[in-house]
PDB file of C-alpha atoms and ligand atoms in Angstrom:
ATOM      1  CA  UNK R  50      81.755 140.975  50.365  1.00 96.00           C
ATOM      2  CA  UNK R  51      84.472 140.113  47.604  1.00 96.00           C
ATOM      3  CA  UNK R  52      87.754 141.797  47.345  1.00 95.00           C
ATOM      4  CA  UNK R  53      87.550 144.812  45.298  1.00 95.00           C
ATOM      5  CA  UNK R  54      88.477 144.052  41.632  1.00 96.00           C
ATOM      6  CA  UNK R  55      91.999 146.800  40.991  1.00 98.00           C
ATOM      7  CA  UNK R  56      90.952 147.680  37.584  1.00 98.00           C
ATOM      8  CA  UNK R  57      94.035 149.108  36.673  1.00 98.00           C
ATOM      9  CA  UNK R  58      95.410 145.690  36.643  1.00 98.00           C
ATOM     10  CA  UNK R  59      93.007 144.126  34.811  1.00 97.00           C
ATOM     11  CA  UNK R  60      93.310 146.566  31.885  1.00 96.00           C
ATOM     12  CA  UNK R  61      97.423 145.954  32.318  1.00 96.00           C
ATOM     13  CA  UNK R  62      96.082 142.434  31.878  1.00 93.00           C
ATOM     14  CA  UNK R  63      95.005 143.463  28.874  1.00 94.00           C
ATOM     15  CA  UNK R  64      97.582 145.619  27.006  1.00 89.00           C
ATOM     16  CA  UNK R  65      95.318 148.688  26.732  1.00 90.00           C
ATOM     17  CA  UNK R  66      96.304 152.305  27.577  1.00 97.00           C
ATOM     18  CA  UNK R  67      95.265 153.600  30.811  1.00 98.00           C
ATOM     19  CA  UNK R  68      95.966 157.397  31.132  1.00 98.00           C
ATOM     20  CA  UNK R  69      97.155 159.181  34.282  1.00 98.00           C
ATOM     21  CA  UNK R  70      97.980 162.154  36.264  1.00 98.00           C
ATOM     22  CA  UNK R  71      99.942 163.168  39.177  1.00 98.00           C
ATOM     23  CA  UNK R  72      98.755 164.150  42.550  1.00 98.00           C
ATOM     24  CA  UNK R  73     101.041 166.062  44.548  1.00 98.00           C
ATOM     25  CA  UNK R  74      98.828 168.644  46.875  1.00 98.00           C
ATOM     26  CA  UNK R  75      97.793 166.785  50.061  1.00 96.00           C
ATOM     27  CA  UNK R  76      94.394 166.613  51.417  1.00 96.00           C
ATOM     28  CA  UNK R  77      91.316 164.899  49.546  1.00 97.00           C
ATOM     29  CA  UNK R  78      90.188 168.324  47.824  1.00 98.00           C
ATOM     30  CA  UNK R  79      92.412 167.923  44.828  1.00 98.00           C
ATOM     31  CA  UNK R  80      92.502 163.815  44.638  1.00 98.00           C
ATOM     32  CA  UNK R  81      88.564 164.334  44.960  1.00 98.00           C
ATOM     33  CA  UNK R  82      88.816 166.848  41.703  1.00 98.00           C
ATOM     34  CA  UNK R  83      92.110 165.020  39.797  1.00 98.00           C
ATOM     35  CA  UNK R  84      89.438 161.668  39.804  1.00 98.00           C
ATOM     36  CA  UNK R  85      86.542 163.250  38.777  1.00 98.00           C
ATOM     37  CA  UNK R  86      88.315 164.621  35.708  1.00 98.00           C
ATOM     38  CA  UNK R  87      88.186 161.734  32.988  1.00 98.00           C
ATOM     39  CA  UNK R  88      91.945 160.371  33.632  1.00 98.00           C
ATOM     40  CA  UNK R  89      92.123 156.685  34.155  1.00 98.00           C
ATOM     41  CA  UNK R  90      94.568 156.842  37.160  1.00 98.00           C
ATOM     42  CA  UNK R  91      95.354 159.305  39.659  1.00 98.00           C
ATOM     43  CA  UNK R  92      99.075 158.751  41.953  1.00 98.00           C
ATOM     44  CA  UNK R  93      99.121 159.948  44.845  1.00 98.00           C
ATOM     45  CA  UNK R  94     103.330 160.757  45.730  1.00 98.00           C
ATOM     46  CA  UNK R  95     104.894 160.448  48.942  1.00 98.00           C
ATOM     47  CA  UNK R  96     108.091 160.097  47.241  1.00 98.00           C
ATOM     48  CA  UNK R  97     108.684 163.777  46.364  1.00 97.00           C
ATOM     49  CA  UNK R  98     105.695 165.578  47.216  1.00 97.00           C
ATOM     50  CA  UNK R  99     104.920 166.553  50.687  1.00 96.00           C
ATOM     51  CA  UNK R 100     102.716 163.842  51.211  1.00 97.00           C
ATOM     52  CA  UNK R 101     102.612 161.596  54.270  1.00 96.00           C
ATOM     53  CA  UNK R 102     101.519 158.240  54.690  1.00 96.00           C
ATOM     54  CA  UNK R 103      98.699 158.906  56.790  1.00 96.00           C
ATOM     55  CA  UNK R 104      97.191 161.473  53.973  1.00 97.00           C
ATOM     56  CA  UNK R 105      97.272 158.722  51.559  1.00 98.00           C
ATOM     57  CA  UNK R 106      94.131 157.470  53.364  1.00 98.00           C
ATOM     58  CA  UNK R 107      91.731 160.644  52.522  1.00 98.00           C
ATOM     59  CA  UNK R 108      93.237 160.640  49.044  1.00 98.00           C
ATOM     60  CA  UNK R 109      92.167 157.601  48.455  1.00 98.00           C
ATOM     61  CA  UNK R 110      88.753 157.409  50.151  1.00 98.00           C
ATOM     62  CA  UNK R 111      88.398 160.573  47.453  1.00 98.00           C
ATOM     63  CA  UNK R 112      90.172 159.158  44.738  1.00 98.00           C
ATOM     64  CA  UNK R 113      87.515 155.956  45.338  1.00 97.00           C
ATOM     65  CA  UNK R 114      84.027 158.470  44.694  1.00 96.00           C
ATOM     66  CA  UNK R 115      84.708 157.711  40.895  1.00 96.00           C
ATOM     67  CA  UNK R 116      84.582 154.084  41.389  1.00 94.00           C
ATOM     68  CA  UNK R 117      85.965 154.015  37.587  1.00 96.00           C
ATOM     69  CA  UNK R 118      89.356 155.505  38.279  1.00 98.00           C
ATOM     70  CA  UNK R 119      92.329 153.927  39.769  1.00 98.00           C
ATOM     71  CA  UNK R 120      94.497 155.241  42.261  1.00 98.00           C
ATOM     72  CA  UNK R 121      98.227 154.287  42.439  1.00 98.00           C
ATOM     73  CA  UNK R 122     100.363 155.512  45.508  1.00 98.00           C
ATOM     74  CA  UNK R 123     103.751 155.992  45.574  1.00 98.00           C
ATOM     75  CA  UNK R 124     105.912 155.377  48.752  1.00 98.00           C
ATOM     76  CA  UNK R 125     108.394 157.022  49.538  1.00 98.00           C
ATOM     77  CA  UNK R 126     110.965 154.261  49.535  1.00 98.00           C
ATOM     78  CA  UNK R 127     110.855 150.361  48.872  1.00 98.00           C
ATOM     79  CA  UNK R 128     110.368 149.946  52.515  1.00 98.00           C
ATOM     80  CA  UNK R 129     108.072 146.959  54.011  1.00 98.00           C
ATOM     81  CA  UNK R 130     107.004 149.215  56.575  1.00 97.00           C
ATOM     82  CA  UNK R 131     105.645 152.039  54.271  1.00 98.00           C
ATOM     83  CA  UNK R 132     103.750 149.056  52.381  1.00 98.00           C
ATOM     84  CA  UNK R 133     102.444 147.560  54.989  1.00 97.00           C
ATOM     85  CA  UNK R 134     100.392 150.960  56.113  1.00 97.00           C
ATOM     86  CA  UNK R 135      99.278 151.686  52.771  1.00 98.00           C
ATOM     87  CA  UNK R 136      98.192 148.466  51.651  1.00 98.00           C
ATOM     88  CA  UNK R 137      96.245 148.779  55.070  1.00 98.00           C
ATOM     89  CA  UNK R 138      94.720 151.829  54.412  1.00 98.00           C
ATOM     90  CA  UNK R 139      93.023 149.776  50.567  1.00 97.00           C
ATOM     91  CA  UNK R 140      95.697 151.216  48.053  1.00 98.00           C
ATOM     92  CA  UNK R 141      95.901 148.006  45.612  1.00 98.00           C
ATOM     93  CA  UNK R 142      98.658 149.312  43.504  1.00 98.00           C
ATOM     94  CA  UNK R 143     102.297 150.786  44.353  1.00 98.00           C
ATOM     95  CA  UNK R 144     104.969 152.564  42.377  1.00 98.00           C
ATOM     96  CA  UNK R 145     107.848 151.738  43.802  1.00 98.00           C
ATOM     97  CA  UNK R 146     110.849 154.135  43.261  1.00 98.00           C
ATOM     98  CA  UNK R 147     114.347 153.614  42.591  1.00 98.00           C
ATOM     99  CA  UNK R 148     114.710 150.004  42.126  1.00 98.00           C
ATOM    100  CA  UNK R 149     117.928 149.075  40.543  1.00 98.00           C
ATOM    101  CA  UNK R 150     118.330 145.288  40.674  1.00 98.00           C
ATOM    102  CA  UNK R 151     116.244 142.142  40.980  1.00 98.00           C
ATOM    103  CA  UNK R 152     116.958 142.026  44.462  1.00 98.00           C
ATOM    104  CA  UNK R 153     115.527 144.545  44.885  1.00 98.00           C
ATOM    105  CA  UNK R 154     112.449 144.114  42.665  1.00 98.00           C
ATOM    106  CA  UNK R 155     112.202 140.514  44.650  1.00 98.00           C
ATOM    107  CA  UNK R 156     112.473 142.837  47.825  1.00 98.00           C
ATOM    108  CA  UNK R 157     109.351 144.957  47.120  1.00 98.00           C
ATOM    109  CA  UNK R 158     107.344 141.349  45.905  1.00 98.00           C
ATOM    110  CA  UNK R 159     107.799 140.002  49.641  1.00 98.00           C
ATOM    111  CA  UNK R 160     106.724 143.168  50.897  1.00 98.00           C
ATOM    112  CA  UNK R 161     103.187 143.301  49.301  1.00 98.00           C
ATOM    113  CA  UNK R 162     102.427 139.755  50.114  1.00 97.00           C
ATOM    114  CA  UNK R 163     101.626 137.797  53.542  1.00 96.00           C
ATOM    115  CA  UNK R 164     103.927 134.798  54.666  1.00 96.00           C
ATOM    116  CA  UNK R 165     104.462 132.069  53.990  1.00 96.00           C
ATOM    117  CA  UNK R 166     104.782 133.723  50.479  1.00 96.00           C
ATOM    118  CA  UNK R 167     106.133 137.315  51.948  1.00 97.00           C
ATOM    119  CA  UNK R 168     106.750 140.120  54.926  1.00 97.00           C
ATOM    120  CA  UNK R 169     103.515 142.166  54.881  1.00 97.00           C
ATOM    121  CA  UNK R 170     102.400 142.498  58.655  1.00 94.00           C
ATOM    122  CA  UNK R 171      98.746 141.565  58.763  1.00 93.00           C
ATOM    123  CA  UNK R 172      96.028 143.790  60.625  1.00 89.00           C
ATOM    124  CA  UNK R 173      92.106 143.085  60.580  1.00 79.00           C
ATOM    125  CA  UNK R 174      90.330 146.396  60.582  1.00 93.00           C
ATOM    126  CA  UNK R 175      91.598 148.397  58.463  1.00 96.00           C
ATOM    127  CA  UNK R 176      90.078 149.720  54.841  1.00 97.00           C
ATOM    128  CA  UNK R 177      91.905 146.755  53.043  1.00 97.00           C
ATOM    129  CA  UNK R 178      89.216 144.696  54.752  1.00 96.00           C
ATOM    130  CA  UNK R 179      86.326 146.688  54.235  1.00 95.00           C
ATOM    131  CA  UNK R 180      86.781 146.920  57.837  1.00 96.00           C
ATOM    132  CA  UNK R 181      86.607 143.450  58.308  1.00 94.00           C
ATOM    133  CA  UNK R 182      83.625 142.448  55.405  1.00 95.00           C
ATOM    134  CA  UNK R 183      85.626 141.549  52.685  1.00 96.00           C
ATOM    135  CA  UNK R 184      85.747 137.344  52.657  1.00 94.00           C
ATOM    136  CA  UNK R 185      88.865 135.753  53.220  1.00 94.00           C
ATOM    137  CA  UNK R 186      90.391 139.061  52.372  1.00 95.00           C
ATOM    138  CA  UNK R 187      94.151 137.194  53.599  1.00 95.00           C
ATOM    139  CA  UNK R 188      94.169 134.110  51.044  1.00 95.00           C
ATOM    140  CA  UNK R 189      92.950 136.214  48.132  1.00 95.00           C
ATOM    141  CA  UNK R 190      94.661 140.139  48.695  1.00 95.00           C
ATOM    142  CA  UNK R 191      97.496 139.276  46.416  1.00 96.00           C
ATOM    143  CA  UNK R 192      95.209 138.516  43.441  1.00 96.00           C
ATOM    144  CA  UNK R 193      94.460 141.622  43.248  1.00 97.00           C
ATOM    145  CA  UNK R 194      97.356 144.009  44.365  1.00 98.00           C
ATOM    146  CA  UNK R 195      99.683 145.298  41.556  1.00 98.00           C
ATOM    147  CA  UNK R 196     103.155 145.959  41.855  1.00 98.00           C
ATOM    148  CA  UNK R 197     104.960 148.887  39.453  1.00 98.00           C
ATOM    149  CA  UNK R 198     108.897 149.192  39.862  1.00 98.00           C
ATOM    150  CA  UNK R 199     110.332 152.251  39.066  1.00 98.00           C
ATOM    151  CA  UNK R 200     113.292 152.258  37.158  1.00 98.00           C
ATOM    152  CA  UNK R 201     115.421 155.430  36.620  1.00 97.00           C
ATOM    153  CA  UNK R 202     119.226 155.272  36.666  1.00 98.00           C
ATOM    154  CA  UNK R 203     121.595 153.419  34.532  1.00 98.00           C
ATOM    155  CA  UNK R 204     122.175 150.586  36.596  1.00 98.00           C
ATOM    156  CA  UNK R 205     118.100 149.801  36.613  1.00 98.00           C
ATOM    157  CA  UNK R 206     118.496 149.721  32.880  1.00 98.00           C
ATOM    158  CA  UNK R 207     121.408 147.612  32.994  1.00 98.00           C
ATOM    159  CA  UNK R 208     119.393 144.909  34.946  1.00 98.00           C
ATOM    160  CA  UNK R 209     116.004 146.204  33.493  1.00 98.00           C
ATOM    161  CA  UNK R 210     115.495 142.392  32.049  1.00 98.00           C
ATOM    162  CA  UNK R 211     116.177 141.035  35.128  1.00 98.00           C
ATOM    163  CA  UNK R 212     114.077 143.944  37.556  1.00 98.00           C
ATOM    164  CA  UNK R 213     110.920 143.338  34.811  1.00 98.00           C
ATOM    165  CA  UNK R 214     110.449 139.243  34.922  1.00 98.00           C
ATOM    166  CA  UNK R 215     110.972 139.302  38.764  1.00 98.00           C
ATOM    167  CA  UNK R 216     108.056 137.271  39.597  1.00 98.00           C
ATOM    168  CA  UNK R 217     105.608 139.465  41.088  1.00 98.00           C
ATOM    169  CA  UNK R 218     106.306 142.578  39.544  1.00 98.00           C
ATOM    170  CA  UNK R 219     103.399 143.331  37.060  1.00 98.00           C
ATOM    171  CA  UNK R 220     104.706 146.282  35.006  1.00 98.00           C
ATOM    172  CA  UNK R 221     107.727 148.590  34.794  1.00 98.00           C
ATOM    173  CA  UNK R 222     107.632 152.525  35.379  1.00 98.00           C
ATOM    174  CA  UNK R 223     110.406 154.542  33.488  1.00 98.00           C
ATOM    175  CA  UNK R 224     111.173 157.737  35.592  1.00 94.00           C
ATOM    176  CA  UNK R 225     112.761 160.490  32.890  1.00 97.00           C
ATOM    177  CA  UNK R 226     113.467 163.179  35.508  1.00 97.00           C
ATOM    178  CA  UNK R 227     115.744 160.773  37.579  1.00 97.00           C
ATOM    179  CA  UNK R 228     117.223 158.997  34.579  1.00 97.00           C
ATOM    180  CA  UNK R 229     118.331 162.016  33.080  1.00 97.00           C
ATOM    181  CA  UNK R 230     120.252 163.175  35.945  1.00 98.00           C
ATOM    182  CA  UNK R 231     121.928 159.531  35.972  1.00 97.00           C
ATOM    183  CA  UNK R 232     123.108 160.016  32.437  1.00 97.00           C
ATOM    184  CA  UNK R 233     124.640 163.201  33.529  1.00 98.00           C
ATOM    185  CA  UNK R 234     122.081 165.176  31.806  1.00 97.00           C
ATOM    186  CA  UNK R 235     119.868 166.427  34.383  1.00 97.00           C
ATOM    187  CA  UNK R 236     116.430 167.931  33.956  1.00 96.00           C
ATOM    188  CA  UNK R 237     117.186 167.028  29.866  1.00 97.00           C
ATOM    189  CA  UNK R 238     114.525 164.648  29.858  1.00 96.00           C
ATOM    190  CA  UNK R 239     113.811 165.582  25.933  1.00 95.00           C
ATOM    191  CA  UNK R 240     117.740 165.038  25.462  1.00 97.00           C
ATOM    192  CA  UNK R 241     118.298 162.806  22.589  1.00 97.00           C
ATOM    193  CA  UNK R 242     119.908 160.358  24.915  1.00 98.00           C
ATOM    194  CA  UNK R 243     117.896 160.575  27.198  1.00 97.00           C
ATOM    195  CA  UNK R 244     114.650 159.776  24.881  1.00 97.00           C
ATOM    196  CA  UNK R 245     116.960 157.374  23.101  1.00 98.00           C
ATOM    197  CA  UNK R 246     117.189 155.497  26.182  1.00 98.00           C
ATOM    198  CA  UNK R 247     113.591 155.761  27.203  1.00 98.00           C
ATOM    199  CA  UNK R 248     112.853 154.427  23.796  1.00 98.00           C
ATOM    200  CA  UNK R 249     115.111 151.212  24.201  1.00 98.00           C
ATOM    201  CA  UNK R 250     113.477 150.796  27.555  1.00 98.00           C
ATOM    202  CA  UNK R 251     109.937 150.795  26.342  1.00 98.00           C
ATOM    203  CA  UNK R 252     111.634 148.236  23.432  1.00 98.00           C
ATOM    204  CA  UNK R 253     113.290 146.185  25.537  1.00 98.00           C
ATOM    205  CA  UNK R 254     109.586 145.835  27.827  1.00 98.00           C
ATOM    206  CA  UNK R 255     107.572 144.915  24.655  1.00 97.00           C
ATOM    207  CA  UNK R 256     109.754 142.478  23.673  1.00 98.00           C
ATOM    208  CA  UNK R 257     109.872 140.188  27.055  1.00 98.00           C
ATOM    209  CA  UNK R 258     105.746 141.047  27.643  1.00 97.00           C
ATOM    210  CA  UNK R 259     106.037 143.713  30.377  1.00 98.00           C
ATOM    211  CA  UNK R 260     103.994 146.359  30.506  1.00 98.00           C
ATOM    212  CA  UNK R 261     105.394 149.906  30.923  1.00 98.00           C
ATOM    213  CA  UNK R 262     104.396 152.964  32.342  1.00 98.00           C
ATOM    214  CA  UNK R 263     106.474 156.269  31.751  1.00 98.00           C
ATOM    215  CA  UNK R 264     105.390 160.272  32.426  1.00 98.00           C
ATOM    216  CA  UNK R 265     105.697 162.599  29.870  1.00 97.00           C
ATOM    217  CA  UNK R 266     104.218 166.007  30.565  1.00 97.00           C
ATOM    218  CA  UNK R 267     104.532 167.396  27.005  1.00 96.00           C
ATOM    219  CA  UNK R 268     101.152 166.336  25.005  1.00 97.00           C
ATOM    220  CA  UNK R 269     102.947 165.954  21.814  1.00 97.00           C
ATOM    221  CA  UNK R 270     105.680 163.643  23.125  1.00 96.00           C
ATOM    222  CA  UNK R 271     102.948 161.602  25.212  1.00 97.00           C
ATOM    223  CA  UNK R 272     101.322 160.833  22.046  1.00 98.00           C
ATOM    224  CA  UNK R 273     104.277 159.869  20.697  1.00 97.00           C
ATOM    225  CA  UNK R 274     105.641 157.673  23.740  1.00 97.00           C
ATOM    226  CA  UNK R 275     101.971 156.147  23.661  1.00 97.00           C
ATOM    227  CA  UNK R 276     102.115 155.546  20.222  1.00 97.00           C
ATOM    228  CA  UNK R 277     105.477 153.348  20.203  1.00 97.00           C
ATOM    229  CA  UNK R 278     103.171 151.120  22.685  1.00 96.00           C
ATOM    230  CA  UNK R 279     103.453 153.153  26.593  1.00 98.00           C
ATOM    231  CA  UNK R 280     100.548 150.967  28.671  1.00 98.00           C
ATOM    232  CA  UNK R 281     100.368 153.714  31.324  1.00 98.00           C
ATOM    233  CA  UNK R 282     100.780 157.636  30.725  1.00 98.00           C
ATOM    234  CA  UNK R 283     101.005 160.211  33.607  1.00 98.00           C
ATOM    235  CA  UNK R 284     100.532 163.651  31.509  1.00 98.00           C
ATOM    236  CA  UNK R 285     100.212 166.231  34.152  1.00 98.00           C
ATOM    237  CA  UNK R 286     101.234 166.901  37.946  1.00 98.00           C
ATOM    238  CA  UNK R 287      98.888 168.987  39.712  1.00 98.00           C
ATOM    239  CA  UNK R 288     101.183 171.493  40.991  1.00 98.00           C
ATOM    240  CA  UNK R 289     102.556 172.226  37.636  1.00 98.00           C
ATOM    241  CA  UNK R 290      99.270 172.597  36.057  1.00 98.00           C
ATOM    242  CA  UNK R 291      98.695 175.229  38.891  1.00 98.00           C
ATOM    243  CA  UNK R 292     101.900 176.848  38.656  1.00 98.00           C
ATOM    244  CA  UNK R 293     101.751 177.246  34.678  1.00 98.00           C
ATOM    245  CA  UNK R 294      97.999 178.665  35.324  1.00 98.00           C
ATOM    246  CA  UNK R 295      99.091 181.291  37.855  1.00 98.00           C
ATOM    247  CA  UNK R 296     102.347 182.218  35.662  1.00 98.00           C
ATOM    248  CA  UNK R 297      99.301 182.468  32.757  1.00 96.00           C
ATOM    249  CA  UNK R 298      96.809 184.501  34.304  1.00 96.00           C
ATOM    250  CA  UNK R 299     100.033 186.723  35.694  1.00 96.00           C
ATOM    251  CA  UNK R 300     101.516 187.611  32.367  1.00 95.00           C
ATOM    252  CA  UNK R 301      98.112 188.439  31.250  1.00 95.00           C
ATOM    253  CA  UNK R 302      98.710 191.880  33.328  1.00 95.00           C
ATOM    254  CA  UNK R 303     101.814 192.656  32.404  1.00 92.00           C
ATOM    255  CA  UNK R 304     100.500 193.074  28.773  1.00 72.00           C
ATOM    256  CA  UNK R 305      99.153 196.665  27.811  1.00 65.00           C
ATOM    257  CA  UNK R 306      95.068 197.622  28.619  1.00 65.00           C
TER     258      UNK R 306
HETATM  259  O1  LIG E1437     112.230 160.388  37.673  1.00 56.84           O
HETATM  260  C1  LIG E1437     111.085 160.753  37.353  1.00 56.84           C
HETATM  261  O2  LIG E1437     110.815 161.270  36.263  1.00 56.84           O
HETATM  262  C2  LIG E1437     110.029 160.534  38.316  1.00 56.84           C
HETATM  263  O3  LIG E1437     110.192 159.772  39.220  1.00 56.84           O
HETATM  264  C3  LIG E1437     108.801 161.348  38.231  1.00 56.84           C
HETATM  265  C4  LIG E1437     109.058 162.534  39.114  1.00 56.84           C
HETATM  266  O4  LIG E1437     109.337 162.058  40.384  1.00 56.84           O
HETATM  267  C5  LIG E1437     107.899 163.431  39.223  1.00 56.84           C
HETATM  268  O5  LIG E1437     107.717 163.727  40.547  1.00 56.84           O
HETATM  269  C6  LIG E1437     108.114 164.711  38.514  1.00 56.84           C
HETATM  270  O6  LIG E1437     107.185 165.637  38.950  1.00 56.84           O
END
């Protein structure tokens, strides 16, 4: 069989908008529901969330029942070894967090490809494969794997020019929560500076071709990120949409009969 086509590179190919959400709650219940619920990409997070490797497997084998929808996991470091498993286990794109040079950008590139041309260990029967049916699944993996770098301190933006045209690295990620805190504003990710810097970012991306990827969990300011030409969108994270619905449904009680 041939490689599975990773849609949400093609449409980076293309320039369009591909809208996301966050996945955070392990297990495949809430993957299963977060893909079946008309976003374009789902990331599953074993960066912050308590998420291990080996549940990114049944995320994505539920993530994959809406054949439409991408899913995008995020390791918890730029680690070779954490790639390796969940390249294994079919994942065709990573967000990588943290990266703050083109070292390490170049780093993360040998890490999702097989020597000559990288450091990804190489297994047989694993879900990459198709268990072993997908033809020549070692000379043509790369072609479709995608690589997103995260960048979210000052010293990322610094070399953000430099991190983006690594060769390899198909789109830059923007992570407000983290570059807030390294502009000493943490948590003021609607700070002027801090949007002011997000803004130059997403200017500086266009301008050299890269695509760029940024969350924003505020509708209004999503539109608005999208609008000054965001590629990819992450608008909600699971376990905030659940917290804000319990918090909802609380203070509904506390309100007279
Ligand atoms: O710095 C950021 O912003 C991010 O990396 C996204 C956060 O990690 C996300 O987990 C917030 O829920």
């Amino acid at each position: 069989m041939k490689n599975p086509t990773n849609l949400f590179k093609a449409e980076l190919r293309k320039r369009g908008h591909q809208l996301g959400i966050w996945n955070t709650i392990g297990g495949n219940t809430v993957p299963d529901l977060l893909g079946g619920a008309g976003f374009d990409w789902v990331l599953v997070d074993c960066e912050h969330a308590a998420i291990d490797t080996v549940e990114v497997l049944p995320a994505l084998q539920a993530i994959s029942a809406n054949p439409k929808v991408s899913a995008i996991v995020r390791p918890a470091d730029n680690d070779a070894t954490l790639f390796k498993r969940i390249l294994d286990m079919g994942a065709q794109t990573l967000l990588v967090p943290y990266v703050q040079t083109a070292e390490e950008a170049a780093q993360a590139v040998s890490a999702m490809r097989y020597a000559p041309h990288g450091v990804r260990g190489m297994a047989g029967m694993t879900r990459a494969t198709r268990y072993g049916q997908v033809d020549d699944y070692y000379t043509v993996a790369y072609d479709e794997l995608c690589l997103v770098v995260q960048v979210e301190t000052a010293l990322g933006l610094d070399n953000l020019e430099a991190i983006a045209q690594t060769e390899g690295v198909d789109a830059v990620f923007i992570g407000p929560a983290d570059l807030s805190a390294s502009l000493g504003l943490p948590g003021q990710t609607s700070h002027p500076d801090v949007v002011a810097a997000i803004h130059n970012a997403i200017d500086r991306l266009k301008a050299i071709g890269v695509p760029v990827g940024l969350m924003a969990l505020d509708p209004a300011s999503a539109k608005a990120f999208i609008a000054r030409g965001v590629n990819f969108t992450a608008v909600g994270v699971d376990l905030v949409l659940l917290a804000d619905a319990v918090a909802s449904l609380r203070r509904a009680f506390d309100e007279a009969p």
